[in-house]
Amino acid sequence: MNSTKHSRIRRRLLPALLAVSAFTIAACGGDSTDSDAESAGTGESASSGGGQITVGGANFTEMNIMQEIYAALLTDAGYTVDIITADNRELYAASLIDGQIDVVPEYAATFAEYVNREANGPDAPGIATADAAETVAAAQPLAEEQGLVILDPAEAANQNGFAVLQSFAEENSLTTLSDLAALGNPVRLAATEECPDRPFCQIGLEETYGLTISELLPLGFGSPQGKQAVVDGQADLVLTGSTDGTLEGLGLVLLEDDLALQQADNLVPVVNAAAAEDQALVDVLNSLAGVLTTEDLAALNVAVDVERQQAVDVAQTYLQDKGLIG
């Protein structure tokens, strides 16, 4: 890994160790010590910036990039930063709430519905809309009940996207998810294991579009394995991000969400309430909101997934180019 201003370790949050706050080191990024690791997630920092901060989140390309962006911003502001990744929101959200993690990059609408279901049950009416500010405003009280604060959303958004083989789309004149539903065929879906319970995933595909999901292949979000399953004919549809830069090279194409199933999934920092008391930290993270665009996000994904650059280097270069760090 190239030398950067970061001083941290990147870890993986393991389900079996969640309750006891134990972690397995997944990769090294700097000269952090054991004492650094033990102080991770405390949220201790001075108002002028400084102290130990743990950035967390999901383990896929875009989130890895966003974690590195948050880490670089905070490091430049004088904080010492660790990064912890987890397989899904259910894992890292618990650590965010109890203070093992201080901040995660999130998607506004998806996170809004997560806290909505946590507070009001799985059948609660939706609160997310197509407007990011409205969505954050609706979710904020529910987040605060769990000891969390949602900061300013960026213009950049990445909705759930669903892709098929381009050759299949051309043969059947498919451009939209409604077109796919009109074929009347059962669909094998490569997605996250949580997809059947998510309103913007299987539930929405079935209720909004009338698709019949005959099989779920639990291969993650936008993973190489999930996309390859469609290429190999093991799946018909794959869940990925609408900013995925690898699809064309694999012969895949996104189907348009023509019935607007997806809501305002703008990138937004979610911070543990104790850490959010540090105004310097809040200001640093909010500085990204007026800069990061959807086009930027797509280009960052291409740099990592297609050009094979390291997420830490891509994040550092982006922030320097935008004048957000020295």
Tab-separated table of C-alpha atoms in Angstrom:
chain	number	residue	atom	x	y	z
A	1	MET	CA	0.000	0.000	0.000
A	2	ASN	CA	1.345	3.441	-0.853
A	3	SER	CA	2.476	5.706	1.948
A	4	THR	CA	-0.208	8.235	2.903
A	5	LYS	CA	-1.010	10.589	5.759
A	6	HIS	CA	-3.273	7.943	7.276
A	7	SER	CA	-2.189	6.244	10.505
A	8	ARG	CA	-4.628	3.443	11.041
A	9	ILE	CA	-5.488	-0.217	10.647
A	10	ARG	CA	-8.316	-1.619	8.562
A	11	ARG	CA	-10.254	-4.399	10.229
A	12	ARG	CA	-13.162	-6.693	9.473
A	13	LEU	CA	-16.106	-6.834	11.889
A	14	LEU	CA	-16.966	-10.467	12.528
A	15	PRO	CA	-20.510	-11.554	13.549
A	16	ALA	CA	-19.334	-13.943	16.257
A	17	LEU	CA	-17.220	-11.243	17.893
A	18	LEU	CA	-19.665	-8.353	17.659
A	19	ALA	CA	-20.865	-8.447	21.255
A	20	VAL	CA	-17.408	-8.526	22.792
A	21	SER	CA	-15.855	-5.833	20.585
A	22	ALA	CA	-13.141	-8.078	19.200
A	23	PHE	CA	-11.908	-7.675	15.674
A	24	THR	CA	-9.694	-9.467	13.173
A	25	ILE	CA	-7.094	-7.408	11.315
A	26	ALA	CA	-7.779	-7.684	7.589
A	27	ALA	CA	-5.182	-5.321	6.130
A	28	CYS	CA	-2.573	-2.836	7.281
A	29	GLY	CA	-2.440	0.850	6.456
A	30	GLY	CA	0.163	2.592	8.569
A	31	ASP	CA	1.968	2.096	11.864
A	32	SER	CA	-0.962	1.927	14.302
A	33	THR	CA	-0.154	0.241	17.597
A	34	ASP	CA	-2.151	-2.085	19.817
A	35	SER	CA	-2.956	0.849	22.077
A	36	ASP	CA	-4.391	2.673	19.065
A	37	ALA	CA	-6.634	-0.321	18.368
A	38	GLU	CA	-7.839	-0.525	21.948
A	39	SER	CA	-8.916	3.120	21.883
A	40	ALA	CA	-10.814	2.808	18.584
A	41	GLY	CA	-14.395	3.977	18.618
A	42	THR	CA	-14.172	6.060	21.759
A	43	GLY	CA	-15.058	9.263	19.952
A	44	GLU	CA	-12.617	11.169	22.185
A	45	SER	CA	-11.491	14.330	20.410
A	46	ALA	CA	-10.917	17.983	21.105
A	47	SER	CA	-13.132	20.651	19.608
A	48	SER	CA	-10.226	21.755	17.446
A	49	GLY	CA	-9.923	18.262	15.929
A	50	GLY	CA	-7.916	15.334	17.164
A	51	GLY	CA	-8.196	12.036	18.960
A	52	GLN	CA	-9.101	8.504	17.924
A	53	ILE	CA	-11.943	8.000	15.449
A	54	THR	CA	-13.205	4.745	13.939
A	55	VAL	CA	-14.806	4.818	10.506
A	56	GLY	CA	-16.977	1.827	9.651
A	57	GLY	CA	-19.334	0.547	7.012
A	58	ALA	CA	-20.084	-2.168	4.493
A	59	ASN	CA	-17.446	-4.127	2.614
A	60	PHE	CA	-17.832	-3.360	-1.097
A	61	THR	CA	-15.965	-1.079	-3.486
A	62	GLU	CA	-17.954	2.123	-3.143
A	63	MET	CA	-18.158	1.907	0.612
A	64	ASN	CA	-14.451	1.115	0.856
A	65	ILE	CA	-13.743	4.255	-1.158
A	66	MET	CA	-16.061	6.365	1.008
A	67	GLN	CA	-14.480	5.004	4.183
A	68	GLU	CA	-11.066	6.028	2.838
A	69	ILE	CA	-12.418	9.476	1.925
A	70	TYR	CA	-13.773	9.998	5.448
A	71	ALA	CA	-10.509	8.692	6.915
A	72	ALA	CA	-8.396	11.032	4.777
A	73	LEU	CA	-10.534	14.056	5.666
A	74	LEU	CA	-10.348	13.266	9.373
A	75	THR	CA	-6.641	12.440	9.301
A	76	ASP	CA	-5.923	15.742	7.576
A	77	ALA	CA	-7.874	17.453	10.375
A	78	GLY	CA	-5.657	15.888	13.028
A	79	TYR	CA	-7.529	12.728	13.998
A	80	THR	CA	-6.065	9.235	14.199
A	81	VAL	CA	-8.349	6.963	12.202
A	82	ASP	CA	-9.078	3.243	12.111
A	83	ILE	CA	-11.404	1.595	9.591
A	84	ILE	CA	-13.677	-1.362	10.348
A	85	THR	CA	-15.754	-3.099	7.661
A	86	ALA	CA	-18.660	-5.520	7.996
A	87	ASP	CA	-20.703	-7.659	5.656
A	88	ASN	CA	-23.983	-5.852	6.237
A	89	ARG	CA	-25.724	-2.940	7.924
A	90	GLU	CA	-27.131	-5.078	10.721
A	91	LEU	CA	-23.591	-5.736	11.924
A	92	TYR	CA	-22.009	-2.300	11.695
A	93	ALA	CA	-25.134	-0.441	12.851
A	94	ALA	CA	-24.965	-2.198	16.214
A	95	SER	CA	-21.327	-1.163	16.620
A	96	LEU	CA	-22.152	2.396	15.545
A	97	ILE	CA	-24.895	2.619	18.153
A	98	ASP	CA	-22.736	1.320	21.007
A	99	GLY	CA	-19.774	3.526	20.089
A	100	GLN	CA	-17.337	0.931	18.777
A	101	ILE	CA	-17.652	2.809	15.472
A	102	ASP	CA	-17.945	6.607	15.322
A	103	VAL	CA	-19.055	7.270	11.747
A	104	VAL	CA	-20.196	5.355	8.680
A	105	PRO	CA	-20.969	6.454	5.119
A	106	GLU	CA	-24.594	5.622	4.425
A	107	TYR	CA	-27.291	5.915	1.777
A	108	ALA	CA	-30.043	8.290	2.900
A	109	ALA	CA	-33.182	6.439	1.797
A	110	THR	CA	-31.940	2.971	2.650
A	111	PHE	CA	-30.775	4.073	6.085
A	112	ALA	CA	-34.025	5.961	6.673
A	113	GLU	CA	-36.036	2.821	6.077
A	114	TYR	CA	-33.652	0.812	8.242
A	115	VAL	CA	-34.194	3.048	11.292
A	116	ASN	CA	-37.897	3.247	10.432
A	117	ARG	CA	-38.258	-0.535	10.579
A	118	GLU	CA	-36.127	-0.741	13.700
A	119	ALA	CA	-38.388	1.780	15.448
A	120	ASN	CA	-41.791	0.933	13.995
A	121	GLY	CA	-41.610	-2.688	12.874
A	122	PRO	CA	-41.075	-4.439	9.529
A	123	ASP	CA	-44.453	-3.373	8.131
A	124	ALA	CA	-44.112	0.336	8.945
A	125	PRO	CA	-45.127	2.727	6.142
A	126	GLY	CA	-42.098	4.071	4.296
A	127	ILE	CA	-40.616	7.447	5.184
A	128	ALA	CA	-38.050	7.850	2.389
A	129	THR	CA	-38.819	10.051	-0.600
A	130	ALA	CA	-37.082	11.104	-3.792
A	131	ASP	CA	-35.801	14.222	-1.976
A	132	ALA	CA	-32.641	13.743	0.070
A	133	ALA	CA	-33.280	16.596	2.518
A	134	GLU	CA	-36.835	15.415	3.204
A	135	THR	CA	-35.626	11.861	3.694
A	136	VAL	CA	-32.931	12.891	6.172
A	137	ALA	CA	-35.381	15.104	8.063
A	138	ALA	CA	-37.837	12.209	8.382
A	139	ALA	CA	-35.149	9.798	9.540
A	140	GLN	CA	-33.321	12.097	11.958
A	141	PRO	CA	-35.669	11.709	14.972
A	142	LEU	CA	-35.653	7.924	14.599
A	143	ALA	CA	-31.873	7.887	14.317
A	144	GLU	CA	-31.534	10.083	17.397
A	145	GLU	CA	-33.638	7.608	19.385
A	146	GLN	CA	-30.875	5.098	18.691
A	147	GLY	CA	-28.096	7.503	19.623
A	148	LEU	CA	-27.188	8.458	16.051
A	149	VAL	CA	-26.995	11.725	14.112
A	150	ILE	CA	-27.354	12.047	10.323
A	151	LEU	CA	-25.194	14.775	8.794
A	152	ASP	CA	-25.523	16.619	5.462
A	153	PRO	CA	-26.235	14.505	2.362
A	154	ALA	CA	-24.061	14.914	-0.717
A	155	GLU	CA	-25.431	15.405	-4.227
A	156	ALA	CA	-23.854	12.050	-5.054
A	157	ALA	CA	-26.369	9.216	-5.047
A	158	ASN	CA	-26.188	5.535	-5.805
A	159	GLN	CA	-29.483	3.754	-5.951
A	160	ASN	CA	-29.870	0.010	-6.091
A	161	GLY	CA	-29.574	-1.054	-9.716
A	162	PHE	CA	-30.503	-4.332	-11.371
A	163	ALA	CA	-28.583	-5.611	-14.363
A	164	VAL	CA	-29.057	-8.352	-16.955
A	165	LEU	CA	-26.955	-9.625	-19.809
A	166	GLN	CA	-26.902	-7.035	-22.568
A	167	SER	CA	-27.473	-9.775	-25.166
A	168	PHE	CA	-30.569	-10.934	-23.242
A	169	ALA	CA	-31.854	-7.362	-23.070
A	170	GLU	CA	-31.348	-6.875	-26.801
A	171	GLU	CA	-32.984	-10.177	-27.718
A	172	ASN	CA	-36.082	-9.327	-25.667
A	173	SER	CA	-36.146	-5.536	-26.243
A	174	LEU	CA	-35.642	-4.852	-22.540
A	175	THR	CA	-34.748	-1.411	-21.296
A	176	THR	CA	-36.740	-1.245	-18.052
A	177	LEU	CA	-37.631	-3.440	-15.107
A	178	SER	CA	-41.241	-3.285	-16.287
A	179	ASP	CA	-40.109	-4.830	-19.584
A	180	LEU	CA	-38.496	-7.681	-17.665
A	181	ALA	CA	-41.655	-8.225	-15.617
A	182	ALA	CA	-43.762	-8.260	-18.789
A	183	LEU	CA	-41.912	-11.382	-19.970
A	184	GLY	CA	-43.651	-13.265	-17.181
A	185	ASN	CA	-40.650	-15.465	-16.437
A	186	PRO	CA	-39.447	-16.390	-12.943
A	187	VAL	CA	-36.227	-14.573	-12.110
A	188	ARG	CA	-33.125	-15.884	-10.361
A	189	LEU	CA	-31.617	-12.941	-8.481
A	190	ALA	CA	-28.009	-12.588	-7.332
A	191	ALA	CA	-28.095	-10.181	-4.389
A	192	THR	CA	-27.423	-9.766	-0.680
A	193	GLU	CA	-28.810	-12.267	1.775
A	194	GLU	CA	-30.879	-9.418	3.278
A	195	CYS	CA	-32.494	-8.599	-0.081
A	196	PRO	CA	-35.748	-10.526	0.582
A	197	ASP	CA	-36.419	-8.255	3.570
A	198	ARG	CA	-35.470	-4.950	1.940
A	199	PRO	CA	-38.179	-2.676	0.484
A	200	PHE	CA	-35.852	-1.458	-2.283
A	201	CYS	CA	-34.773	-4.970	-3.211
A	202	GLN	CA	-36.862	-8.173	-3.508
A	203	ILE	CA	-39.926	-6.742	-1.785
A	204	GLY	CA	-40.006	-3.818	-4.206
A	205	LEU	CA	-39.269	-5.949	-7.261
A	206	GLU	CA	-42.212	-8.173	-6.414
A	207	GLU	CA	-44.698	-5.599	-5.111
A	208	THR	CA	-43.889	-2.655	-7.388
A	209	TYR	CA	-42.964	-4.492	-10.584
A	210	GLY	CA	-44.734	-7.833	-10.187
A	211	LEU	CA	-41.567	-9.835	-10.747
A	212	THR	CA	-41.468	-13.382	-9.427
A	213	ILE	CA	-38.156	-14.068	-7.698
A	214	SER	CA	-37.814	-17.831	-7.890
A	215	GLU	CA	-34.355	-18.076	-6.372
A	216	LEU	CA	-32.011	-15.805	-4.439
A	217	LEU	CA	-28.284	-16.369	-4.816
A	218	PRO	CA	-26.719	-14.714	-1.717
A	219	LEU	CA	-23.641	-13.341	-3.465
A	220	GLY	CA	-23.514	-9.834	-2.017
A	221	PHE	CA	-24.021	-6.335	-3.364
A	222	GLY	CA	-22.437	-5.715	-6.763
A	223	SER	CA	-19.883	-8.434	-6.101
A	224	PRO	CA	-17.766	-9.978	-8.876
A	225	GLN	CA	-19.358	-13.309	-7.993
A	226	GLY	CA	-22.877	-11.937	-8.377
A	227	LYS	CA	-22.164	-10.374	-11.748
A	228	GLN	CA	-20.331	-13.461	-12.936
A	229	ALA	CA	-23.360	-15.573	-11.982
A	230	VAL	CA	-25.394	-13.657	-14.580
A	231	VAL	CA	-22.615	-13.912	-17.155
A	232	ASP	CA	-22.445	-17.695	-16.563
A	233	GLY	CA	-26.209	-18.152	-16.731
A	234	GLN	CA	-26.631	-19.121	-13.078
A	235	ALA	CA	-28.690	-15.983	-12.374
A	236	ASP	CA	-30.887	-13.753	-14.515
A	237	LEU	CA	-30.573	-10.492	-12.608
A	238	VAL	CA	-27.930	-9.022	-10.311
A	239	LEU	CA	-28.216	-6.365	-7.634
A	240	THR	CA	-25.532	-3.705	-7.968
A	241	GLY	CA	-25.128	0.038	-7.687
A	242	SER	CA	-26.323	2.469	-10.313
A	243	THR	CA	-22.755	3.845	-10.406
A	244	ASP	CA	-21.153	0.449	-11.132
A	245	GLY	CA	-18.416	1.018	-13.700
A	246	THR	CA	-17.726	-2.647	-14.482
A	247	LEU	CA	-20.977	-3.616	-16.187
A	248	GLU	CA	-20.149	-2.751	-19.796
A	249	GLY	CA	-16.924	-4.731	-19.706
A	250	LEU	CA	-18.820	-7.798	-18.498
A	251	GLY	CA	-21.536	-7.522	-21.114
A	252	LEU	CA	-24.139	-6.433	-18.563
A	253	VAL	CA	-26.593	-3.552	-18.657
A	254	LEU	CA	-28.732	-1.842	-16.028
A	255	LEU	CA	-32.493	-1.917	-16.491
A	256	GLU	CA	-34.185	1.422	-15.899
A	257	ASP	CA	-36.144	1.785	-12.656
A	258	ASP	CA	-39.100	3.156	-14.610
A	259	LEU	CA	-41.587	2.946	-11.720
A	260	ALA	CA	-39.236	4.846	-9.360
A	261	LEU	CA	-38.871	2.082	-6.800
A	262	GLN	CA	-35.592	3.551	-5.562
A	263	GLN	CA	-35.635	6.690	-3.455
A	264	ALA	CA	-33.043	9.375	-2.596
A	265	ASP	CA	-30.042	7.219	-1.772
A	266	ASN	CA	-27.620	10.124	-1.492
A	267	LEU	CA	-24.359	9.532	0.348
A	268	VAL	CA	-24.557	10.802	3.917
A	269	PRO	CA	-22.418	10.449	7.062
A	270	VAL	CA	-24.143	8.843	10.055
A	271	VAL	CA	-22.353	9.558	13.335
A	272	ASN	CA	-22.614	8.178	16.849
A	273	ALA	CA	-24.214	10.878	19.014
A	274	ALA	CA	-21.215	11.106	21.343
A	275	ALA	CA	-18.846	11.659	18.417
A	276	ALA	CA	-21.270	14.208	16.916
A	277	GLU	CA	-20.725	16.420	19.948
A	278	ASP	CA	-17.342	17.233	18.394
A	279	GLN	CA	-18.240	20.128	16.096
A	280	ALA	CA	-14.865	19.964	14.361
A	281	LEU	CA	-15.558	16.374	13.301
A	282	VAL	CA	-19.044	17.304	12.077
A	283	ASP	CA	-17.676	20.230	10.063
A	284	VAL	CA	-14.975	18.068	8.476
A	285	LEU	CA	-17.448	15.420	7.344
A	286	ASN	CA	-20.006	17.977	6.163
A	287	SER	CA	-17.354	19.624	3.973
A	288	LEU	CA	-17.815	16.789	1.483
A	289	ALA	CA	-21.539	17.399	0.960
A	290	GLY	CA	-21.157	20.322	-1.419
A	291	VAL	CA	-18.425	18.678	-3.459
A	292	LEU	CA	-19.108	14.975	-4.097
A	293	THR	CA	-21.283	14.360	-7.174
A	294	THR	CA	-22.764	11.223	-8.684
A	295	GLU	CA	-20.366	11.574	-11.602
A	296	ASP	CA	-17.455	11.743	-9.146
A	297	LEU	CA	-18.690	8.610	-7.427
A	298	ALA	CA	-18.944	6.679	-10.680
A	299	ALA	CA	-15.424	7.760	-11.681
A	300	LEU	CA	-14.040	6.695	-8.308
A	301	ASN	CA	-15.633	3.271	-8.701
A	302	VAL	CA	-14.132	2.886	-12.179
A	303	ALA	CA	-10.692	3.818	-10.856
A	304	VAL	CA	-10.835	0.963	-8.352
A	305	ASP	CA	-12.876	-1.709	-10.124
A	306	VAL	CA	-11.674	-1.226	-13.693
A	307	GLU	CA	-8.296	0.496	-13.419
A	308	ARG	CA	-7.337	-1.556	-10.338
A	309	GLN	CA	-6.135	1.398	-8.288
A	310	GLN	CA	-6.174	1.159	-4.488
A	311	ALA	CA	-9.144	2.767	-2.745
A	312	VAL	CA	-6.862	4.633	-0.342
A	313	ASP	CA	-4.922	6.201	-3.220
A	314	VAL	CA	-8.052	7.069	-5.191
A	315	ALA	CA	-9.562	8.782	-2.146
A	316	GLN	CA	-6.394	10.748	-1.401
A	317	THR	CA	-6.030	11.977	-4.985
A	318	TYR	CA	-9.696	12.950	-5.242
A	319	LEU	CA	-9.640	15.029	-2.067
A	320	GLN	CA	-6.395	16.734	-3.053
A	321	ASP	CA	-7.792	17.555	-6.512
A	322	LYS	CA	-10.892	19.059	-4.877
A	323	GLY	CA	-8.802	21.072	-2.421
A	324	LEU	CA	-10.346	19.381	0.615
A	325	ILE	CA	-7.023	18.181	2.038
A	326	GLY	CA	-3.478	19.445	1.759
